[in-house]
Every structure is written in structure tokens, then in C-alpha cells.
PDB file of C-alpha atoms and ligand atoms in Angstrom:
ATOM      1  CA  MET A   1      10.548   8.947  17.363  1.00  0.00           C
ATOM      2  CA  LYS A   2      11.176   5.664  15.401  1.00  0.00           C
ATOM      3  CA  ASN A   3      14.609   4.987  13.835  1.00  0.00           C
ATOM      4  CA  THR A   4      14.107   5.330  10.011  1.00  0.00           C
ATOM      5  CA  GLN A   5      14.537   8.858   8.811  1.00  0.00           C
ATOM      6  CA  PHE A   6      12.415   9.775   5.822  1.00  0.00           C
ATOM      7  CA  ALA A   7      12.405  12.777   3.429  1.00  0.00           C
ATOM      8  CA  VAL A   8       9.642  13.557   0.828  1.00  0.00           C
ATOM      9  CA  ILE A   9      10.355  15.870  -1.948  1.00  0.00           C
ATOM     10  CA  GLY A  10       7.181  17.388  -3.670  1.00  0.00           C
ATOM     11  CA  LEU A  11       4.172  18.237  -1.539  1.00  0.00           C
ATOM     12  CA  GLY A  12       1.153  17.530  -3.805  1.00  0.00           C
ATOM     13  CA  ARG A  13      -1.657  15.430  -2.871  1.00  0.00           C
ATOM     14  CA  PHE A  14       0.506  12.192  -2.807  1.00  0.00           C
ATOM     15  CA  GLY A  15       3.469  13.581  -0.957  1.00  0.00           C
ATOM     16  CA  MET A  16       1.385  15.424   1.871  1.00  0.00           C
ATOM     17  CA  SER A  17      -0.690  12.246   2.397  1.00  0.00           C
ATOM     18  CA  LEU A  18       2.441  10.264   2.761  1.00  0.00           C
ATOM     19  CA  ILE A  19       4.002  12.754   5.096  1.00  0.00           C
ATOM     20  CA  ASN A  20       0.762  12.802   7.088  1.00  0.00           C
ATOM     21  CA  GLU A  21       0.764   8.933   7.421  1.00  0.00           C
ATOM     22  CA  LEU A  22       4.332   8.666   8.438  1.00  0.00           C
ATOM     23  CA  SER A  23       4.288  11.251  11.040  1.00  0.00           C
ATOM     24  CA  ARG A  24       0.962   9.739  12.415  1.00  0.00           C
ATOM     25  CA  MET A  25       2.934   6.487  12.840  1.00  0.00           C
ATOM     26  CA  GLY A  26       5.575   8.076  14.701  1.00  0.00           C
ATOM     27  CA  TYR A  27       8.411   8.695  12.092  1.00  0.00           C
ATOM     28  CA  ASP A  28      10.809  11.743  11.451  1.00  0.00           C
ATOM     29  CA  VAL A  29       9.839  13.106   8.224  1.00  0.00           C
ATOM     30  CA  LEU A  30      11.649  16.005   6.300  1.00  0.00           C
ATOM     31  CA  ALA A  31       9.223  17.888   3.793  1.00  0.00           C
ATOM     32  CA  ILE A  32      10.873  19.683   0.739  1.00  0.00           C
ATOM     33  CA  ASP A  33       9.197  21.700  -1.970  1.00  0.00           C
ATOM     34  CA  ASN A  34      10.213  24.777  -3.850  1.00  0.00           C
ATOM     35  CA  ASP A  35       6.857  26.370  -3.307  1.00  0.00           C
ATOM     36  CA  GLU A  36       6.881  28.327  -0.015  1.00  0.00           C
ATOM     37  CA  GLU A  37       3.237  28.122   0.544  1.00  0.00           C
ATOM     38  CA  LYS A  38       3.377  24.228   0.415  1.00  0.00           C
ATOM     39  CA  VAL A  39       6.351  24.231   2.763  1.00  0.00           C
ATOM     40  CA  GLN A  40       4.443  26.278   5.287  1.00  0.00           C
ATOM     41  CA  ASP A  41       1.444  23.936   5.079  1.00  0.00           C
ATOM     42  CA  ALA A  42       3.684  20.847   5.587  1.00  0.00           C
ATOM     43  CA  ALA A  43       5.388  22.322   8.520  1.00  0.00           C
ATOM     44  CA  GLU A  44       2.425  21.509  10.610  1.00  0.00           C
ATOM     45  CA  THR A  45       2.736  17.987  10.499  1.00  0.00           C
ATOM     46  CA  ALA A  46       6.452  17.057   9.067  1.00  0.00           C
ATOM     47  CA  THR A  47       9.317  17.152  11.532  1.00  0.00           C
ATOM     48  CA  HIS A  48      11.225  19.547   9.338  1.00  0.00           C
ATOM     49  CA  ALA A  49       9.966  21.497   6.206  1.00  0.00           C
ATOM     50  CA  VAL A  50      12.438  23.350   3.916  1.00  0.00           C
ATOM     51  CA  GLN A  51      11.916  25.345   0.805  1.00  0.00           C
ATOM     52  CA  ALA A  52      14.354  23.646  -1.808  1.00  0.00           C
ATOM     53  CA  ASP A  53      14.760  23.089  -5.493  1.00  0.00           C
ATOM     54  CA  ALA A  54      14.772  19.130  -6.145  1.00  0.00           C
ATOM     55  CA  MET A  55      17.386  19.819  -8.918  1.00  0.00           C
ATOM     56  CA  ASP A  56      19.652  22.049  -6.880  1.00  0.00           C
ATOM     57  CA  GLU A  57      22.324  19.491  -5.579  1.00  0.00           C
ATOM     58  CA  GLN A  58      23.748  22.044  -3.430  1.00  0.00           C
ATOM     59  CA  ALA A  59      20.629  22.841  -1.629  1.00  0.00           C
ATOM     60  CA  LEU A  60      19.761  19.143  -0.923  1.00  0.00           C
ATOM     61  CA  LYS A  61      23.385  18.758   0.327  1.00  0.00           C
ATOM     62  CA  SER A  62      22.858  21.592   2.902  1.00  0.00           C
ATOM     63  CA  VAL A  63      19.874  19.836   4.297  1.00  0.00           C
ATOM     64  CA  GLY A  64      21.952  16.515   4.701  1.00  0.00           C
ATOM     65  CA  ILE A  65      19.521  14.563   2.391  1.00  0.00           C
ATOM     66  CA  ARG A  66      22.379  11.857   2.242  1.00  0.00           C
ATOM     67  CA  ASN A  67      21.721  11.021   5.928  1.00  0.00           C
ATOM     68  CA  PHE A  68      18.095  10.085   5.202  1.00  0.00           C
ATOM     69  CA  ASP A  69      17.343   6.426   5.031  1.00  0.00           C
ATOM     70  CA  VAL A  70      14.462   6.801   2.313  1.00  0.00           C
ATOM     71  CA  VAL A  71      13.949   9.700   0.064  1.00  0.00           C
ATOM     72  CA  VAL A  72      10.760   9.896  -1.876  1.00  0.00           C
ATOM     73  CA  VAL A  73      10.467  11.828  -5.171  1.00  0.00           C
ATOM     74  CA  ALA A  74       6.746  12.564  -4.957  1.00  0.00           C
ATOM     75  CA  ILE A  75       6.815  15.115  -7.740  1.00  0.00           C
ATOM     76  CA  GLY A  76       4.162  13.960 -10.217  1.00  0.00           C
ATOM     77  CA  GLU A  77       3.380  16.549 -12.768  1.00  0.00           C
ATOM     78  CA  ASN A  78       6.917  17.506 -13.920  1.00  0.00           C
ATOM     79  CA  ILE A  79       8.568  14.387 -15.330  1.00  0.00           C
ATOM     80  CA  GLN A  80      11.692  15.964 -16.192  1.00  0.00           C
ATOM     81  CA  THR A  81      12.148  17.340 -12.621  1.00  0.00           C
ATOM     82  CA  ASN A  82      11.129  13.699 -11.262  1.00  0.00           C
ATOM     83  CA  ILE A  83      13.837  12.329 -13.223  1.00  0.00           C
ATOM     84  CA  LEU A  84      16.594  14.840 -12.611  1.00  0.00           C
ATOM     85  CA  SER A  85      15.752  14.803  -9.088  1.00  0.00           C
ATOM     86  CA  THR A  86      16.061  10.870  -8.762  1.00  0.00           C
ATOM     87  CA  ILE A  87      19.640  10.913 -10.638  1.00  0.00           C
ATOM     88  CA  ILE A  88      20.765  13.432  -8.445  1.00  0.00           C
ATOM     89  CA  LEU A  89      19.680  11.720  -5.102  1.00  0.00           C
ATOM     90  CA  LYS A  90      21.317   8.428  -6.209  1.00  0.00           C
ATOM     91  CA  GLU A  91      24.459  10.135  -7.443  1.00  0.00           C
ATOM     92  CA  MET A  92      24.765  11.755  -4.059  1.00  0.00           C
ATOM     93  CA  GLY A  93      24.573   8.167  -2.490  1.00  0.00           C
ATOM     94  CA  VAL A  94      21.046   8.277  -1.075  1.00  0.00           C
ATOM     95  CA  LYS A  95      20.449   4.549  -0.022  1.00  0.00           C
ATOM     96  CA  THR A  96      16.919   4.089  -0.920  1.00  0.00           C
ATOM     97  CA  VAL A  97      15.359   6.478  -3.461  1.00  0.00           C
ATOM     98  CA  VAL A  98      11.719   5.851  -4.205  1.00  0.00           C
ATOM     99  CA  ALA A  99      10.311   7.624  -7.016  1.00  0.00           C
ATOM    100  CA  LYS A 100       6.814   8.126  -8.202  1.00  0.00           C
ATOM    101  CA  ALA A 101       5.970   7.146 -11.885  1.00  0.00           C
ATOM    102  CA  ARG A 102       3.320   8.668 -13.960  1.00  0.00           C
ATOM    103  CA  ASN A 103       3.347   5.961 -16.704  1.00  0.00           C
ATOM    104  CA  ALA A 104       5.075   2.660 -17.651  1.00  0.00           C
ATOM    105  CA  LEU A 105       7.641   4.429 -19.913  1.00  0.00           C
ATOM    106  CA  HIS A 106       8.500   6.786 -17.010  1.00  0.00           C
ATOM    107  CA  GLY A 107       8.840   3.948 -14.514  1.00  0.00           C
ATOM    108  CA  LYS A 108      11.138   2.308 -16.821  1.00  0.00           C
ATOM    109  CA  VAL A 109      13.506   5.326 -16.988  1.00  0.00           C
ATOM    110  CA  LEU A 110      13.312   5.731 -13.264  1.00  0.00           C
ATOM    111  CA  GLU A 111      14.363   1.991 -12.826  1.00  0.00           C
ATOM    112  CA  LYS A 112      17.301   2.517 -15.323  1.00  0.00           C
ATOM    113  CA  ILE A 113      18.606   5.486 -13.773  1.00  0.00           C
ATOM    114  CA  GLY A 114      18.775   3.636 -10.416  1.00  0.00           C
ATOM    115  CA  ALA A 115      15.330   4.377  -8.489  1.00  0.00           C
ATOM    116  CA  ASP A 116      15.162   1.433  -5.838  1.00  0.00           C
ATOM    117  CA  LEU A 117      11.498   1.411  -6.014  1.00  0.00           C
ATOM    118  CA  VAL A 118       9.306   2.878  -8.609  1.00  0.00           C
ATOM    119  CA  ILE A 119       5.559   3.351  -7.431  1.00  0.00           C
ATOM    120  CA  TYR A 120       2.457   4.086  -9.722  1.00  0.00           C
ATOM    121  CA  PRO A 121       0.055   5.270  -7.144  1.00  0.00           C
ATOM    122  CA  GLU A 122      -2.726   5.859  -9.349  1.00  0.00           C
ATOM    123  CA  ARG A 123      -2.567   2.509 -11.317  1.00  0.00           C
ATOM    124  CA  ASP A 124      -2.149   0.726  -8.065  1.00  0.00           C
ATOM    125  CA  MET A 125      -5.001   2.477  -6.481  1.00  0.00           C
ATOM    126  CA  ALA A 126      -7.246   1.617  -9.511  1.00  0.00           C
ATOM    127  CA  VAL A 127      -6.175  -1.930  -9.529  1.00  0.00           C
ATOM    128  CA  LYS A 128      -7.219  -2.096  -5.660  1.00  0.00           C
ATOM    129  CA  LEU A 129     -10.661  -0.460  -6.482  1.00  0.00           C
ATOM    130  CA  ALA A 130     -11.083  -2.901  -9.339  1.00  0.00           C
ATOM    131  CA  ARG A 131     -10.436  -5.857  -7.087  1.00  0.00           C
ATOM    132  CA  SER A 132     -12.877  -4.826  -4.183  1.00  0.00           C
ATOM    133  CA  LEU A 133     -15.526  -4.073  -6.713  1.00  0.00           C
ATOM    134  CA  VAL A 134     -15.352  -7.511  -8.097  1.00  0.00           C
ATOM    135  CA  SER A 135     -15.176  -9.132  -4.661  1.00  0.00           C
ATOM    136  CA  ARG A 136     -18.840  -8.864  -4.398  1.00  0.00           C
ATOM    137  CA  ASN A 137     -19.045 -12.111  -2.247  1.00  0.00           C
ATOM    138  CA  ILE A 138     -17.304 -10.367   0.847  1.00  0.00           C
ATOM    139  CA  LEU A 139     -20.147  -9.352   2.809  1.00  0.00           C
ATOM    140  CA  GLU A 140     -18.097  -7.798   5.658  1.00  0.00           C
ATOM    141  CA  HIS A 141     -14.538  -6.856   6.141  1.00  0.00           C
ATOM    142  CA  ILE A 142     -12.738  -6.298   9.393  1.00  0.00           C
ATOM    143  CA  GLU A 143      -9.167  -5.160   9.079  1.00  0.00           C
ATOM    144  CA  LEU A 144      -7.169  -6.772  12.028  1.00  0.00           C
ATOM    145  CA  SER A 145      -3.759  -5.108  10.852  1.00  0.00           C
ATOM    146  CA  PRO A 146      -2.416  -3.926   7.326  1.00  0.00           C
ATOM    147  CA  ASP A 147      -1.804  -7.446   6.662  1.00  0.00           C
ATOM    148  CA  TYR A 148      -4.627  -9.650   8.259  1.00  0.00           C
ATOM    149  CA  SER A 149      -8.378  -9.347   8.249  1.00  0.00           C
ATOM    150  CA  ILE A 150     -11.468 -11.238   9.101  1.00  0.00           C
ATOM    151  CA  ILE A 151     -14.251 -11.461   6.124  1.00  0.00           C
ATOM    152  CA  GLU A 152     -17.641 -12.929   5.914  1.00  0.00           C
ATOM    153  CA  LEU A 153     -18.015 -14.468   2.659  1.00  0.00           C
ATOM    154  CA  ILE A 154     -20.614 -16.247   0.390  1.00  0.00           C
ATOM    155  CA  THR A 155     -19.602 -19.798  -0.085  1.00  0.00           C
ATOM    156  CA  PRO A 156     -17.614 -20.263  -3.347  1.00  0.00           C
ATOM    157  CA  LYS A 157     -19.547 -22.700  -5.652  1.00  0.00           C
ATOM    158  CA  ASP A 158     -16.519 -24.970  -5.636  1.00  0.00           C
ATOM    159  CA  PHE A 159     -16.888 -25.601  -1.883  1.00  0.00           C
ATOM    160  CA  ILE A 160     -20.319 -26.944  -1.757  1.00  0.00           C
ATOM    161  CA  GLY A 161     -20.348 -30.551  -0.430  1.00  0.00           C
ATOM    162  CA  LYS A 162     -16.886 -30.700   0.233  1.00  0.00           C
ATOM    163  CA  SER A 163     -15.243 -30.632   3.896  1.00  0.00           C
ATOM    164  CA  LEU A 164     -12.788 -28.040   5.010  1.00  0.00           C
ATOM    165  CA  VAL A 165      -9.968 -30.391   5.238  1.00  0.00           C
ATOM    166  CA  ASP A 166     -10.778 -31.917   1.561  1.00  0.00           C
ATOM    167  CA  LEU A 167     -10.531 -28.257   0.249  1.00  0.00           C
ATOM    168  CA  GLY A 168      -7.547 -27.532   2.134  1.00  0.00           C
ATOM    169  CA  VAL A 169      -8.546 -24.183   3.393  1.00  0.00           C
ATOM    170  CA  ARG A 170      -6.058 -23.832   6.129  1.00  0.00           C
ATOM    171  CA  GLN A 171      -3.273 -25.941   4.331  1.00  0.00           C
ATOM    172  CA  LYS A 172      -3.389 -24.922   0.814  1.00  0.00           C
ATOM    173  CA  MET A 173      -5.308 -21.638   1.077  1.00  0.00           C
ATOM    174  CA  GLY A 174      -3.649 -20.260   4.283  1.00  0.00           C
ATOM    175  CA  VAL A 175      -7.027 -19.077   5.675  1.00  0.00           C
ATOM    176  CA  THR A 176      -8.703 -20.205   8.978  1.00  0.00           C
ATOM    177  CA  ILE A 177     -12.580 -20.525   9.045  1.00  0.00           C
ATOM    178  CA  LEU A 178     -13.716 -19.264  12.336  1.00  0.00           C
ATOM    179  CA  ALA A 179     -17.397 -19.886  12.000  1.00  0.00           C
ATOM    180  CA  ILE A 180     -20.122 -20.952   9.531  1.00  0.00           C
ATOM    181  CA  ARG A 181     -23.653 -19.688   9.236  1.00  0.00           C
ATOM    182  CA  HIS A 182     -25.925 -22.434   8.135  1.00  0.00           C
ATOM    183  CA  SER A 183     -29.408 -21.303   7.805  1.00  0.00           C
ATOM    184  CA  ASP A 184     -30.327 -19.920  11.477  1.00  0.00           C
ATOM    185  CA  GLU A 185     -27.354 -21.921  12.941  1.00  0.00           C
ATOM    186  CA  ILE A 186     -23.912 -20.671  13.800  1.00  0.00           C
ATOM    187  CA  ILE A 187     -21.260 -23.303  13.798  1.00  0.00           C
ATOM    188  CA  VAL A 188     -18.326 -21.727  15.916  1.00  0.00           C
ATOM    189  CA  ALA A 189     -14.899 -23.131  15.245  1.00  0.00           C
ATOM    190  CA  PRO A 190     -15.984 -25.761  12.846  1.00  0.00           C
ATOM    191  CA  ARG A 191     -14.134 -29.170  12.653  1.00  0.00           C
ATOM    192  CA  ALA A 192     -11.778 -29.949   9.637  1.00  0.00           C
ATOM    193  CA  SER A 193     -14.541 -32.810   8.771  1.00  0.00           C
ATOM    194  CA  GLN A 194     -17.229 -29.858   8.530  1.00  0.00           C
ATOM    195  CA  ILE A 195     -19.041 -30.220   4.981  1.00  0.00           C
ATOM    196  CA  ILE A 196     -19.949 -26.754   3.375  1.00  0.00           C
ATOM    197  CA  HIS A 197     -23.647 -26.568   2.396  1.00  0.00           C
ATOM    198  CA  PRO A 198     -25.198 -24.373  -0.420  1.00  0.00           C
ATOM    199  CA  GLY A 199     -26.195 -21.096   1.026  1.00  0.00           C
ATOM    200  CA  ASP A 200     -23.661 -21.318   4.063  1.00  0.00           C
ATOM    201  CA  VAL A 201     -21.630 -18.070   4.953  1.00  0.00           C
ATOM    202  CA  LEU A 202     -18.007 -18.334   5.934  1.00  0.00           C
ATOM    203  CA  VAL A 203     -16.396 -16.188   8.567  1.00  0.00           C
ATOM    204  CA  ALA A 204     -12.787 -16.356   7.475  1.00  0.00           C
ATOM    205  CA  LEU A 205      -9.474 -15.154   9.147  1.00  0.00           C
ATOM    206  CA  GLY A 206      -6.380 -14.626   7.120  1.00  0.00           C
ATOM    207  CA  LYS A 207      -3.734 -12.578   5.196  1.00  0.00           C
ATOM    208  CA  ASN A 208      -5.435 -10.045   3.034  1.00  0.00           C
ATOM    209  CA  ALA A 209      -4.203 -11.466  -0.261  1.00  0.00           C
ATOM    210  CA  ASP A 210      -5.485 -14.999   0.663  1.00  0.00           C
ATOM    211  CA  LEU A 211      -8.728 -13.630   1.498  1.00  0.00           C
ATOM    212  CA  GLN A 212      -8.942 -11.626  -1.650  1.00  0.00           C
ATOM    213  CA  ARG A 213      -8.291 -14.855  -3.502  1.00  0.00           C
ATOM    214  CA  LEU A 214     -11.348 -16.571  -1.827  1.00  0.00           C
ATOM    215  CA  GLY A 215     -13.414 -13.500  -2.434  1.00  0.00           C
ATOM    216  CA  GLU A 216     -12.806 -13.481  -6.226  1.00  0.00           C
ATOM    217  CA  MET A 217     -14.155 -17.301  -6.539  1.00  0.00           C
ATOM    218  CA  GLU A 218     -17.303 -17.681  -8.204  1.00  0.00           C
ATOM    219  CA  SER A 219     -20.164 -18.196  -5.754  1.00  0.00           C
TER     220      SER A 219
HETATM  221  P1  LIG B 301       0.272  15.300  -6.941  1.00  0.00           P
HETATM  222  O1  LIG B 301      -0.205  14.699  -8.146  1.00  0.00           O
HETATM  223  O2  LIG B 301       0.567  14.284  -5.862  1.00  0.00           O
HETATM  224  O3  LIG B 301      -0.595  16.521  -6.149  1.00  0.00           O
HETATM  225  P2  LIG B 301       2.244  17.176  -8.111  1.00  0.00           P
HETATM  226  O4  LIG B 301       2.965  16.730  -9.152  1.00  0.00           O
HETATM  227  O5  LIG B 301       0.732  18.078  -8.379  1.00  0.00           O
HETATM  228  O6  LIG B 301       1.566  15.976  -7.253  1.00  0.00           O
HETATM  229  O7  LIG B 301       2.751  18.061  -6.784  1.00  0.00           O
HETATM  230  C1  LIG B 301       4.249  18.255  -7.043  1.00  0.00           C
HETATM  231  C2  LIG B 301       4.797  19.110  -5.911  1.00  0.00           C
HETATM  232  O8  LIG B 301       6.174  19.229  -6.365  1.00  0.00           O
HETATM  233  C3  LIG B 301       4.190  20.414  -6.156  1.00  0.00           C
HETATM  234  O9  LIG B 301       3.981  20.927  -4.586  1.00  0.00           O
HETATM  235  C4  LIG B 301       5.325  21.288  -6.610  1.00  0.00           C
HETATM  236  O10 LIG B 301       5.409  22.568  -6.037  1.00  0.00           O
HETATM  237  C5  LIG B 301       6.628  20.649  -6.138  1.00  0.00           C
HETATM  238  N1  LIG B 301       7.802  20.709  -7.081  1.00  0.00           N
HETATM  239  C6  LIG B 301       7.730  20.747  -8.319  1.00  0.00           C
HETATM  240  N2  LIG B 301       8.719  21.146  -8.938  1.00  0.00           N
HETATM  241  C7  LIG B 301       9.613  20.933  -8.006  1.00  0.00           C
HETATM  242  C8  LIG B 301      11.128  21.217  -7.877  1.00  0.00           C
HETATM  243  N3  LIG B 301      11.727  21.503  -8.864  1.00  0.00           N
HETATM  244  N4  LIG B 301      11.680  21.176  -6.492  1.00  0.00           N
HETATM  245  C9  LIG B 301      10.830  20.985  -5.607  1.00  0.00           C
HETATM  246  N5  LIG B 301       9.519  20.937  -5.498  1.00  0.00           N
HETATM  247  C10 LIG B 301       8.934  20.811  -6.734  1.00  0.00           C
END
């Protein structure tokens, strides 16, 4: 098992997905819910699963919640429980409390009461989806790691007639062009002086955020 110890309170869809992924990555996770059935389900994947009320300080103390590096309050529906649990955890001295917010106002309250990280899963997912829907210029996407990918991209309009070095593709945009498809020809590892032509397709390697920016340019 890896070193960081996680606890997740609230075993709804979000909490369970989080537990599944952390367990898959080899981390220790304690799952907490006041619903016995949820606890039983979680026991199959989490390292430990206990039934406890997120607002019961004594119960949280008895599972040693203070010793966990990161505690995630994944209760979504009941805002009051979510807020009270966050306060209790911070007052008990939990180092890092991550709290799930339902809306901006809820998020503001969580920040004010000391949540170390406030997350908005639904909003963030929608933003991600919107981005991928508008990045129509990306023809292929191969994820190399959570941070890096290779994409196949229709040449942005502003690139046409310019060389890779003029555009500063690597220096300014942080992206490496691995190959260019030019009509039927494939130019492998193009030189910096290579000029981009209309209809070219670029094969680019880089950080997801940098590639995303390329994908959002007009073609
Ligand atoms: P999602 O939207 O991710 O499915 P929900 O808000 O529906 O999340 O799920 C919240 C979970 O939190 C439920 O499993 C519920 O039993 C649990 N829960 C609600 N109140 C408490 C509480 N006071 N203590 C512990 N767990 C709670």
C-alpha cells in the first residue's frame, strides 16, 4: 500500500467512484456512511468500511479520523450535513479536508469554514465535456498519462504558411510536433523550418492543457 491514507465520508455515486479509483491505484481508503447497506457495498473495495454519522464527533474520533492525511466529505444531497461534518473534521485537526460543493454559495461557505479544497464535480465535468465538444479539430487522442497525450489535429488557420519555429510551437506553446500528414505524404519528425500547408494534419505531443488550447484554435 502507498503512504497517503484517505477517508471518504458519504458513499453516494461520487464517493464510491472515488474509493474505487483510489483503491485501484493502490491506496488505503476508509469508507464511512451512516447507511449500513452502503457500508457493506463499499467493504468490497475499500480497505475498511464503517458505519458512522458524519456529524458525530465521537464516532469519527473512534475510527481515528485525525490520523488520515486526506478526508473527503462526499455527501452531496444534504448541505447541512456536509457543512457540519467539514467543520467538525477541521476542528478535530484533520490535515486536509476536501469537501464537495453543490453550488457556488455552498462552496463559499465551505471555504470560509476552513475546507482545504472545495470541489464542484458536476460543474467541472460539464466544463470538461463542453471543451471536448468544441475541440472538433482533434481527430484522435491518445492519453499517455493523466497529464500527457498525443493528438492528431487539423491545422489551425493561423498556422498556414508559417514554419514551426516561427510559430514557436515548442517554445511558446509547449507542444512537440511528431509528424505532419501532408496529402499522402507523412513527414516524420519535421524540422523547425517546416512550413505548414492548408489541409495538413499535425500529430502533436504535449501536456493536455497545451494540446487543448491548440484544439480550440480555429481551423
Ligand atoms: P451522490 O450525489 O454522489 O450520489 P449523495 O449525496 O446522493 O451523493 O450521497 C450521499 C451519501 O452520504 C449517501 O450514501 C448517504 O447515506 C450518506 N450520508 C448522508 N448523511 C450522512 C451522515 N450524516 N453521515 C454519514 N453519511 C451520510
